[in-house]
Amino acid sequence: MSSAKGTGTFKFKAEIRQLLDILVHSLYASKEIFLRELVSNASDALDKLRIEQLRGAGAAEMPLEIRITTDKDAGVLTISDTGVGMTRDEIVQNIGTIAHSGTSEFVKRLAETKDSTQASSVIGQFGVGFYSVFMVADKVELTTRSHTGEEPAWTWTSDGQGSFTISPAENGPERGTSIRVTLRPEAKEYANPARIKEIIARHSNFLAWPILVDGERVNTVQAIWREPKFQVTAEQYAEFYKFLTYDSEEPLDTVHIAADAPIQWTALLFVPQKNRDLLMGSYQGQQGVDLYVRRVLIQHENKDVLPEYLGFMRGVVDSEDLPLNVARETLQENLLLRKISTSVVKQVLSHLKKLAESEPAKYATLWREHGKIFKLGYGDFANKESFAELLRFASTASDDPEALTSLAEYAGRMKEGQKEIYFISGQSREAALANPNLELLRRKGVEVLLLLDPIDEFVMETLHEFDSKLLVPAERADPAVLEALPDVAGPDGEEKQEELREDELLALPELISRMKAVLGERVTEVRESKRLKDSPVVLVAPDGQPSSGMQKIIRLMTKDESVPPRVLEINTHHPVIRNLLAVAARNAEDPFLALAAEQLYESAMIQDGYLADPHTLVRHMRELLGKASELYAK
């Protein structure tokens, strides 16, 4: 017997008692964590035994399992394992000294003998989780027998107040450890088998070893994320997804990825068929993924591994290398978690890119369901290129309202001589297509992306360019550049516009000046348009200011209901403007010009989505009808 010592009573040192008080009362956010810690320690012990057996160590033939028994009447909970057990010296060393980790020492010893890879499945680094049991215990009796068979069983007993005793056990296990917890009156719920099963399902469901509660195995679902992908069937993925999310539908897509260096991790992520948040009418924020360390749940719905724009995905991330603090609830080294996050995100985006290329119909379904959330990634500068490649938009290239296009597809269809990618915002596809800013682009056959979601403006503003091609609002398109492109109908097929007569040219400055005077500070400028063909006027943002779509978003965010001053461009070839030129040539102060200027401005405001009060517009329309009807009455 290597340590044949008898019964002994030991007092905790003053600083140890203080640390124990912190562990019990302050460290853990939820008291139920004690069970996770005890079950994890039991799993450690079984892992150690398996490694010792692989190393040739002999051990009694017993099933490798964790047994939990409850006694509701007595308020007693017992957690037993058939693992390596402990000698008396190991009890003193590993449990009698807080923050001394037997697991850590075990890993260190294996590393020294070149067996550290076998130790990678051992959970626990600090050896203090055991003491969390005193959050719920009046008394703890730990009885253990080492697998070496060199010593009898020993019992460690303490109430966590100031001392503990070690004595030979009268009826110890043949091998392994049994912890008998006498619960405090207010913690009797932990002697309820239903409560224990609930905790096991939440925190320890995927441990490799069987966990039996009153003889019934409770961890029946495998941690399939740790299995090679080629060994997992689609049915198993679907079953696991439904178990994890309680979703009745199968996942739209499954992402099973892993990395070994520089940090080891495995992830099993799913794309749901439907976005439940958006079905409810609003996005409540990402739910997060479950973070595991060697099959033990560390944090439910962790929001640090996946960024918000990938928050529509559900699943688990498990790491062998992630260091934890003593409570296992707060990550000790956020740097490592950030490295894991960086690696996971890159692989997820790579997977989605492959999906978009190989199964465009499935990716289109994914985009329609989750694209609104994905667009939140416009600020992920580290993955800017991958993010941009995965974006999808409606486009003037197709009359199909359901058709989507990528920036890469747009770039591949660009006309010869075209150097910019154009886009336009609208509350709907119809509204965007009716925007007068499209007229010149449409005449030149230039494709325009239709931005129908307010966040699209932020996306384009942040990306700024794609494949060295600037992303430009249609209202910012340079007419001089576009005029260099051929018309889609060809030089002979396009109806030529009649040039202004000399009297009209002379009246143009008078008309522009009169309209500016009437509209006042509502417009920064009135000028001749080079972009219009079918519409008489259009409003555009002044040079150097955000686009019209971006201005709307900014005002919405700041709750600014004022109308920003705009530039009013007039189409001098439109019949309405030419008629106004004729009026201005006769009398630049004619009241009809003021009435027409107001009406044209208000109609442009409607098209731009800014006109909040239609009453003035209606009044001006009636006045104009009155003037027009006079001509027919004569």
XYZ file of C-alpha atoms in Angstrom:
634
model
C 0.000 0.000 0.000
C 1.656 3.162 -1.153
C -0.033 5.414 1.457
C -1.330 3.276 4.316
C -2.566 6.044 6.530
C -5.590 5.980 8.785
C -8.366 8.373 9.617
C -7.422 12.052 9.660
C -9.168 15.369 10.110
C -7.779 18.308 8.211
C -8.639 21.974 8.422
C -8.724 24.222 5.411
C -6.313 27.109 5.591
C -7.860 30.537 6.135
C -7.258 31.622 2.546
C -8.624 28.302 1.330
C -11.822 28.803 3.343
C -12.124 32.265 1.823
C -11.632 30.896 -1.678
C -14.179 28.157 -0.994
C -16.699 30.781 0.057
C -16.114 32.628 -3.235
C -16.471 29.430 -5.234
C -19.707 28.484 -3.528
C -21.436 31.844 -3.383
C -20.074 34.026 -6.167
C -18.500 32.078 -9.012
C -21.396 30.230 -10.592
C -24.410 31.982 -12.055
C -26.708 28.964 -11.633
C -26.669 26.397 -8.844
C -27.505 23.555 -11.211
C -23.960 23.886 -12.592
C -22.736 21.717 -9.710
C -24.199 18.649 -11.430
C -22.462 19.475 -14.694
C -19.164 19.735 -12.819
C -19.588 16.437 -10.986
C -20.664 14.613 -14.132
C -17.753 16.154 -16.055
C -15.336 14.980 -13.349
C -16.825 11.512 -13.602
C -16.343 11.607 -17.363
C -12.731 12.679 -16.810
C -12.184 9.673 -14.589
C -13.565 7.318 -17.240
C -11.441 8.956 -19.933
C -8.355 8.512 -17.777
C -9.140 4.856 -17.180
C -9.579 4.204 -20.885
C -6.197 5.814 -21.587
C -4.563 3.772 -18.798
C -6.064 0.625 -20.282
C -4.654 1.527 -23.684
C -1.302 1.927 -21.968
C -1.563 -1.640 -20.663
C -2.708 -0.985 -17.105
C -4.895 -3.679 -15.582
C -8.317 -2.840 -14.131
C -11.314 -4.698 -12.834
C -13.843 -5.646 -15.509
C -16.715 -3.245 -14.959
C -18.963 -1.282 -17.330
C -17.638 2.214 -18.023
C -20.549 4.417 -17.033
C -21.858 7.188 -14.798
C -24.724 6.363 -12.443
C -26.892 8.911 -10.678
C -29.374 7.856 -8.016
C -31.907 10.038 -6.242
C -33.681 9.787 -2.898
C -36.366 12.456 -2.774
C -37.523 11.567 0.717
C -34.056 11.765 2.251
C -32.939 14.647 0.025
C -29.867 12.741 -1.143
C -28.218 12.672 -4.574
C -25.448 10.215 -5.474
C -23.161 10.429 -8.507
C -20.952 7.398 -9.194
C -18.475 6.420 -11.877
C -16.332 3.397 -12.651
C -13.285 5.409 -13.635
C -9.733 5.526 -12.326
C -10.637 6.347 -8.729
C -8.098 7.835 -6.308
C -5.605 6.761 -3.681
C -5.533 8.467 -0.279
C -2.639 10.700 -1.334
C -4.472 11.643 -4.511
C -7.535 12.610 -2.467
C -5.444 14.938 -0.329
C -3.608 16.288 -3.337
C -6.506 16.670 -5.758
C -9.459 17.469 -3.518
C -7.890 18.594 -0.286
C -6.084 21.415 -2.092
C -8.288 23.816 -3.991
C -7.089 24.845 -7.436
C -4.841 21.801 -7.673
C -5.984 19.931 -10.720
C -5.545 16.193 -10.851
C -6.601 16.311 -14.472
C -4.004 18.971 -15.196
C -1.303 16.883 -13.569
C -2.500 13.840 -15.495
C -2.265 15.685 -18.807
C 1.168 16.983 -17.844
C 2.377 13.451 -17.083
C 1.079 12.145 -20.405
C 2.744 15.033 -22.249
C 6.044 14.084 -20.691
C 5.617 10.546 -22.000
C 4.601 11.695 -25.518
C 0.963 10.652 -24.925
C -0.568 14.129 -24.877
C -2.745 13.411 -27.920
C -4.546 10.713 -25.916
C -5.167 13.186 -23.122
C -6.951 15.657 -25.382
C -10.337 14.174 -24.490
C -9.902 14.849 -20.778
C -12.152 17.641 -19.546
C -11.194 20.096 -16.831
C -8.121 22.199 -16.256
C -8.442 23.689 -12.772
C -9.789 21.095 -10.347
C -12.188 23.336 -8.463
C -15.486 22.417 -10.078
C -16.013 19.731 -7.441
C -16.448 22.398 -4.772
C -19.449 23.872 -6.549
C -21.393 21.021 -4.917
C -21.426 23.014 -1.679
C -23.812 25.476 -3.301
C -26.491 22.855 -2.672
C -24.951 20.463 -0.119
C -25.042 20.334 3.668
C -22.662 17.395 3.579
C -20.616 15.582 0.940
C -19.211 12.040 1.257
C -16.814 11.023 -1.501
C -15.871 7.350 -1.528
C -13.249 6.161 -3.996
C -10.982 3.231 -4.824
C -8.041 3.517 -7.211
C -7.995 1.326 -10.313
C -4.491 0.188 -9.365
C -5.909 -2.057 -6.638
C -3.006 -1.154 -4.344
C -5.176 0.469 -1.679
C -8.540 -0.015 -0.059
C -11.340 2.436 -0.634
C -11.285 5.787 1.154
C -13.981 8.231 2.150
C -13.567 12.012 2.109
C -16.211 13.866 4.108
C -16.845 17.591 4.547
C -19.575 20.117 5.150
C -17.560 22.786 3.344
C -17.325 24.944 6.443
C -13.729 24.588 7.520
C -12.477 21.013 7.601
C -12.659 17.591 6.005
C -11.924 14.040 7.115
C -10.392 11.097 5.317
C -11.017 7.574 6.570
C -11.053 3.989 5.261
C -14.363 3.192 3.599
C -16.490 0.418 5.013
C -18.279 -0.441 1.790
C -16.279 1.177 -0.986
C -16.683 0.583 -4.726
C -14.625 -2.058 -6.498
C -13.224 0.779 -8.618
C -14.071 4.401 -9.231
C -15.714 7.151 -7.221
C -19.103 7.699 -5.591
C -20.204 11.125 -4.308
C -23.121 11.164 -1.871
C -24.617 14.654 -1.575
C -26.924 15.458 1.347
C -28.857 18.408 -0.026
C -29.771 21.557 1.806
C -33.499 21.945 2.521
C -33.846 24.694 -0.110
C -32.052 22.522 -2.696
C -34.201 19.395 -2.442
C -35.251 19.855 -6.070
C -31.951 18.224 -7.046
C -33.181 14.940 -5.582
C -35.979 14.931 -8.134
C -35.051 12.597 -11.031
C -36.992 14.724 -13.546
C -34.945 17.782 -12.563
C -31.694 15.806 -12.845
C -32.618 14.510 -16.303
C -33.386 18.055 -17.412
C -29.968 19.293 -16.284
C -28.163 16.363 -17.903
C -30.003 16.983 -21.176
C -29.007 20.639 -21.128
C -25.345 20.398 -20.123
C -24.002 16.849 -20.456
C -26.177 15.170 -23.038
C -23.354 14.473 -25.487
C -20.739 12.953 -23.185
C -19.323 9.761 -24.625
C -20.048 7.633 -21.553
C -23.525 6.341 -20.614
C -25.246 8.429 -17.935
C -27.951 6.549 -16.020
C -30.450 8.261 -13.721
C -32.077 5.735 -11.393
C -31.137 3.010 -13.859
C -32.409 4.781 -17.011
C -29.945 6.025 -19.592
C -30.619 9.684 -20.371
C -27.896 10.697 -22.863
C -29.080 8.791 -25.923
C -28.237 11.328 -28.662
C -24.757 11.071 -30.145
C -22.406 14.005 -30.569
C -22.401 13.467 -34.325
C -20.397 16.650 -34.912
C -17.350 14.741 -33.679
C -17.862 11.981 -36.233
C -16.260 12.080 -39.704
C -18.668 13.613 -42.220
C -18.666 10.553 -44.458
C -19.971 8.447 -41.568
C -22.991 10.664 -40.846
C -26.141 10.217 -42.938
C -28.578 12.920 -43.996
C -31.163 11.283 -41.738
C -28.845 11.560 -38.736
C -28.195 15.236 -39.480
C -31.932 15.904 -39.751
C -32.664 14.023 -36.523
C -29.968 15.903 -34.645
C -31.176 19.249 -36.011
C -34.719 18.590 -34.858
C -33.462 17.488 -31.447
C -31.364 20.639 -31.130
C -33.861 23.217 -32.395
C -37.287 21.605 -31.852
C -38.015 22.455 -35.474
C -40.458 20.105 -37.172
C -38.889 20.696 -40.598
C -35.562 19.371 -41.827
C -32.760 21.915 -42.262
C -32.362 23.654 -45.593
C -28.600 23.094 -45.494
C -26.019 21.478 -43.235
C -22.489 22.747 -42.626
C -20.161 20.212 -40.975
C -16.667 21.674 -40.742
C -13.555 21.307 -38.610
C -10.003 22.549 -38.150
C -6.960 21.056 -36.429
C -4.491 23.938 -36.497
C -3.640 26.327 -35.079
C -6.662 25.698 -32.846
C -8.704 22.514 -32.909
C -12.453 22.885 -33.288
C -15.457 21.190 -34.865
C -18.708 22.820 -35.897
C -22.041 21.400 -36.999
C -24.293 24.200 -38.212
C -27.676 24.192 -39.874
C -29.618 26.638 -42.035
C -33.319 26.481 -41.066
C -35.964 26.313 -43.755
C -37.687 29.354 -42.264
C -36.506 32.341 -40.294
C -38.813 32.255 -37.307
C -37.942 35.794 -36.221
C -38.950 37.277 -39.549
C -42.112 35.164 -39.600
C -43.111 37.000 -36.435
C -42.617 40.296 -38.224
C -39.370 41.474 -36.655
C -35.772 40.398 -36.197
C -34.979 39.937 -32.521
C -31.257 39.340 -32.938
C -29.178 36.223 -33.291
C -29.873 33.261 -31.047
C -26.297 32.041 -31.137
C -24.766 28.567 -31.233
C -24.134 26.178 -28.373
C -20.483 26.212 -27.321
C -18.998 22.923 -26.111
C -15.633 21.868 -24.783
C -15.132 18.166 -25.418
C -18.864 17.430 -25.507
C -19.671 19.434 -22.367
C -21.945 22.423 -22.887
C -20.157 25.558 -21.722
C -22.492 28.238 -23.021
C -25.944 28.010 -24.534
C -26.599 30.362 -27.441
C -23.122 31.837 -27.504
C -23.102 34.987 -29.643
C -19.329 35.375 -30.007
C -18.509 32.497 -32.364
C -20.766 33.518 -35.234
C -21.308 37.204 -36.077
C -24.821 38.579 -36.133
C -25.171 38.324 -39.895
C -24.742 34.540 -39.667
C -27.047 34.430 -36.658
C -29.756 32.682 -38.653
C -27.686 29.485 -38.382
C -28.233 27.002 -35.563
C -25.856 24.360 -34.264
C -22.872 23.596 -32.081
C -19.185 24.471 -31.953
C -16.887 22.211 -29.958
C -13.220 22.885 -29.209
C -10.473 20.780 -27.716
C -8.221 23.752 -27.057
C -10.489 26.397 -25.617
C -9.271 27.305 -22.110
C -11.898 28.148 -19.517
C -11.885 29.802 -16.166
C -12.618 27.920 -12.972
C -16.365 28.193 -13.465
C -16.383 27.071 -17.082
C -18.968 29.811 -17.621
C -16.694 32.682 -18.604
C -14.026 32.220 -21.223
C -10.619 32.935 -19.788
C -8.904 33.645 -23.086
C -11.175 35.582 -25.406
C -8.316 35.754 -27.902
C -8.618 32.030 -28.568
C -12.371 32.314 -28.983
C -11.857 35.118 -31.485
C -9.434 32.918 -33.412
C -11.984 30.111 -33.440
C -14.647 32.570 -34.597
C -12.424 33.874 -37.395
C -11.753 30.352 -38.630
C -15.381 29.217 -38.365
C -16.698 32.276 -40.225
C -14.225 31.856 -43.088
C -15.188 28.216 -43.531
C -18.914 28.946 -43.324
C -18.647 31.648 -45.994
C -16.593 29.293 -48.162
C -19.272 26.625 -47.787
C -22.029 29.080 -48.735
C -20.060 30.176 -51.782
C -19.743 26.560 -52.933
C -23.452 26.060 -52.309
C -24.295 29.123 -54.403
C -22.171 27.786 -57.266
C -23.271 24.141 -57.143
C -26.921 24.559 -56.100
C -28.028 28.064 -57.087
C -31.728 27.263 -56.600
C -31.142 26.151 -53.008
C -28.983 29.185 -52.325
C -31.692 31.440 -53.779
C -34.143 29.889 -51.311
C -31.671 30.487 -48.490
C -31.222 34.095 -49.588
C -34.928 34.875 -49.760
C -35.404 33.506 -46.260
C -32.260 34.749 -44.523
C -30.821 37.421 -46.827
C -32.144 40.312 -44.732
C -30.074 39.106 -41.802
C -27.029 38.212 -43.906
C -26.845 41.794 -45.158
C -25.929 42.863 -41.622
C -22.436 41.648 -42.485
C -21.651 44.801 -44.458
C -19.318 45.820 -41.625
C -17.267 42.598 -41.659
C -14.253 44.094 -43.383
C -12.096 41.008 -42.791
C -14.443 38.981 -45.025
C -15.528 41.809 -47.311
C -14.803 39.959 -50.547
C -16.539 36.737 -49.525
C -19.495 38.698 -48.176
C -19.866 40.649 -51.427
C -19.790 37.469 -53.523
C -22.736 36.053 -51.577
C -25.019 39.088 -51.954
C -28.059 38.826 -54.194
C -30.271 41.572 -55.665
C -33.189 42.073 -57.986
C -32.160 43.585 -61.300
C -33.468 45.223 -64.443
C -31.785 42.378 -66.344
C -34.851 40.187 -65.744
C -38.570 40.833 -65.820
C -39.070 37.975 -63.378
C -39.761 39.583 -59.951
C -38.340 36.493 -58.249
C -35.066 36.510 -60.187
C -31.895 37.376 -58.265
C -28.421 38.235 -59.445
C -24.989 38.450 -57.854
C -22.485 41.249 -58.250
C -20.246 38.851 -60.150
C -23.050 38.017 -62.597
C -23.743 41.726 -63.093
C -20.056 42.368 -63.762
C -20.053 39.591 -66.342
C -22.916 41.249 -68.227
C -21.524 44.785 -68.209
C -21.516 46.585 -71.552
C -18.273 47.289 -73.298
C -16.949 50.568 -71.997
C -19.050 50.428 -68.817
C -16.877 50.864 -65.740
C -19.397 51.169 -62.903
C -22.080 49.007 -61.301
C -25.309 50.983 -60.963
C -28.084 50.581 -58.408
C -31.273 52.327 -57.416
C -33.411 52.138 -54.262
C -37.174 51.780 -54.009
C -39.875 50.694 -51.614
C -40.905 48.092 -54.179
C -39.749 46.774 -57.526
C -42.419 48.818 -59.272
C -41.389 52.009 -57.474
C -37.726 51.496 -58.334
C -38.481 50.819 -61.993
C -40.602 53.971 -62.190
C -37.757 56.181 -60.971
C -36.874 58.753 -63.667
C -33.170 58.283 -62.886
C -33.352 55.009 -64.811
C -34.319 56.609 -68.110
C -30.869 57.240 -69.535
C -29.543 53.929 -68.217
C -32.510 52.106 -69.717
C -31.996 53.858 -73.063
C -28.369 52.690 -73.055
C -29.348 49.143 -72.041
C -27.301 49.385 -68.863
C -28.338 46.982 -66.100
C -29.315 48.454 -62.747
C -29.555 46.602 -59.447
C -32.820 47.203 -57.587
C -32.308 47.821 -53.879
C -35.624 47.011 -52.208
C -34.420 46.715 -48.612
C -33.323 49.840 -46.682
C -30.140 48.146 -45.451
C -29.018 47.696 -49.076
C -27.893 51.317 -49.146
C -25.551 50.677 -46.206
C -24.249 47.568 -47.951
C -23.399 49.445 -51.129
C -21.987 52.449 -49.286
C -19.688 50.217 -47.237
C -18.559 47.937 -50.050
C -17.946 50.948 -52.322
C -16.641 48.686 -55.084
C -16.652 45.126 -56.359
C -13.981 43.599 -58.549
C -12.418 47.060 -58.985
C -15.738 48.448 -60.253
C -17.340 51.296 -58.307
C -20.862 50.805 -56.950
C -22.735 53.947 -58.016
C -26.320 55.143 -57.367
C -28.219 55.646 -60.608
C -28.729 59.313 -59.775
C -24.924 59.689 -59.603
C -24.380 58.157 -63.044
C -22.396 60.543 -65.190
C -24.519 61.359 -68.270
C -21.374 62.265 -70.226
C -19.981 58.774 -69.659
C -23.260 57.062 -70.479
C -23.793 59.075 -73.642
C -20.624 57.491 -75.005
C -22.407 54.129 -74.937
C -24.612 53.193 -77.911
C -28.378 53.247 -77.532
C -29.935 49.789 -77.332
C -32.087 50.488 -80.416
C -29.103 51.680 -82.443
C -28.501 55.132 -83.974
C -31.274 54.707 -86.562
C -33.848 53.139 -84.282
C -33.983 55.804 -81.612
C -36.406 58.687 -82.037
C -34.376 61.863 -82.269
C -35.308 64.686 -79.950
C -36.060 68.076 -81.459
C -33.477 70.659 -80.503
C -34.579 73.804 -78.667
C -35.396 76.786 -80.799
C -33.556 80.054 -80.264
C -36.462 81.640 -78.368
C -36.651 78.590 -76.109
C -32.928 78.744 -75.431
C -33.301 82.387 -74.467
C -36.260 81.586 -72.191
C -34.530 78.647 -70.417
C -32.536 80.751 -67.894
C -35.716 82.752 -67.165
C -37.694 79.556 -66.505
C -34.954 78.054 -64.327
C -34.652 81.283 -62.338
C -38.428 81.526 -61.884
C -38.746 77.905 -60.707
C -35.878 78.327 -58.235
C -37.488 81.484 -56.849
C -40.831 79.722 -56.412
C -39.397 76.614 -54.739
C -36.949 78.577 -52.597
C -34.890 76.591 -50.082
C -36.718 73.381 -50.909
C -34.223 72.925 -53.749
C -30.545 73.737 -53.847
C -30.579 74.175 -57.599
C -32.757 73.915 -60.687
C -30.831 72.754 -63.742
C -31.246 71.199 -67.161
C -31.156 67.406 -67.054
C -28.996 65.238 -69.261
C -30.486 61.979 -68.005
C -34.242 62.340 -68.606
C -36.179 61.285 -71.686
C -39.756 60.452 -70.666
C -40.208 62.419 -67.435
C -40.411 66.210 -67.170
C -38.457 66.495 -63.881
C -36.490 64.494 -61.331
C -35.054 65.191 -57.889
C -31.458 64.189 -57.181
C -29.155 64.613 -54.205
C -26.775 67.572 -54.420
C -23.180 66.785 -55.314
C -21.119 65.726 -52.319
C -24.121 64.558 -50.302
C -25.363 61.008 -49.660
C -27.629 59.466 -52.251
C -31.371 59.972 -51.962
C -31.843 56.440 -50.638
C -29.171 56.890 -47.993
C -30.642 60.232 -46.927
C -33.993 58.562 -46.325
C -32.412 55.908 -44.129
C -30.422 58.434 -42.120
C -33.536 60.504 -41.502
C -35.490 57.416 -40.531
C -32.806 56.426 -38.025
C -32.596 59.920 -36.565
C -36.395 60.364 -36.684
C -35.895 63.477 -38.772
C -39.138 64.142 -40.646
C -37.858 67.202 -42.513
C -37.407 67.062 -46.283
C -33.781 67.546 -47.383
C -33.192 70.176 -50.065
C -32.591 68.543 -53.431
C -31.568 69.419 -56.960
C -34.479 69.670 -59.388
C -33.505 68.639 -62.907
C -35.840 69.533 -65.773
C -36.131 67.748 -69.098
C -36.143 70.526 -71.700
C -37.279 68.083 -74.395
C -40.444 67.085 -72.549
C -43.669 68.694 -73.910
C -44.590 70.116 -70.504
C -41.264 71.917 -70.086
C -41.301 73.170 -73.686
C -44.753 74.621 -73.098
C -43.478 76.306 -69.948
C -40.588 77.733 -71.971
C -43.123 79.276 -74.307
C -44.955 80.836 -71.356
C -41.680 82.131 -69.912
C -40.730 83.622 -73.282
C -43.888 85.722 -73.205
C -43.893 86.577 -69.491
C -41.455 85.150 -66.946
C -43.693 86.400 -64.120
C -46.809 84.590 -65.363
C -48.563 83.031 -62.249
C -49.028 79.832 -64.216
C -45.251 79.181 -64.024
C -45.370 79.256 -60.210
C -48.334 76.867 -60.180
C -46.582 74.518 -62.632
C -43.314 74.616 -60.661
C -45.139 73.614 -57.471
C -46.979 70.803 -59.227
C -43.850 69.419 -60.901
C -41.903 69.535 -57.633
C -44.677 67.758 -55.711
C -45.035 65.057 -58.364
C -41.267 64.463 -58.148
C -41.611 64.280 -54.366
C -44.232 61.555 -54.731
C -41.942 59.515 -56.952
C -39.137 60.000 -54.464
C -41.260 58.897 -51.518
C -41.019 62.171 -49.610
C -44.469 63.733 -49.985
C -46.159 63.275 -46.617
C -49.123 65.663 -47.011
C -51.039 65.377 -50.324
C -53.448 68.237 -49.633
C -51.332 70.926 -51.266
C -50.726 68.665 -54.247
C -54.473 68.122 -54.678
C -55.125 71.868 -54.535
C -52.472 72.562 -57.155
C -53.870 69.811 -59.385
C -57.338 71.374 -59.227
C -55.950 74.792 -60.114
C -54.072 73.339 -63.078
C -57.191 71.513 -64.280
C -59.086 74.754 -64.009
C -56.513 76.546 -66.166
C -56.434 73.732 -68.709
C -60.209 73.431 -68.926
C -60.471 77.139 -69.713
C -58.647 76.491 -72.966
C -61.242 73.952 -74.048
C -64.173 76.130 -72.937
C -63.196 78.950 -75.257
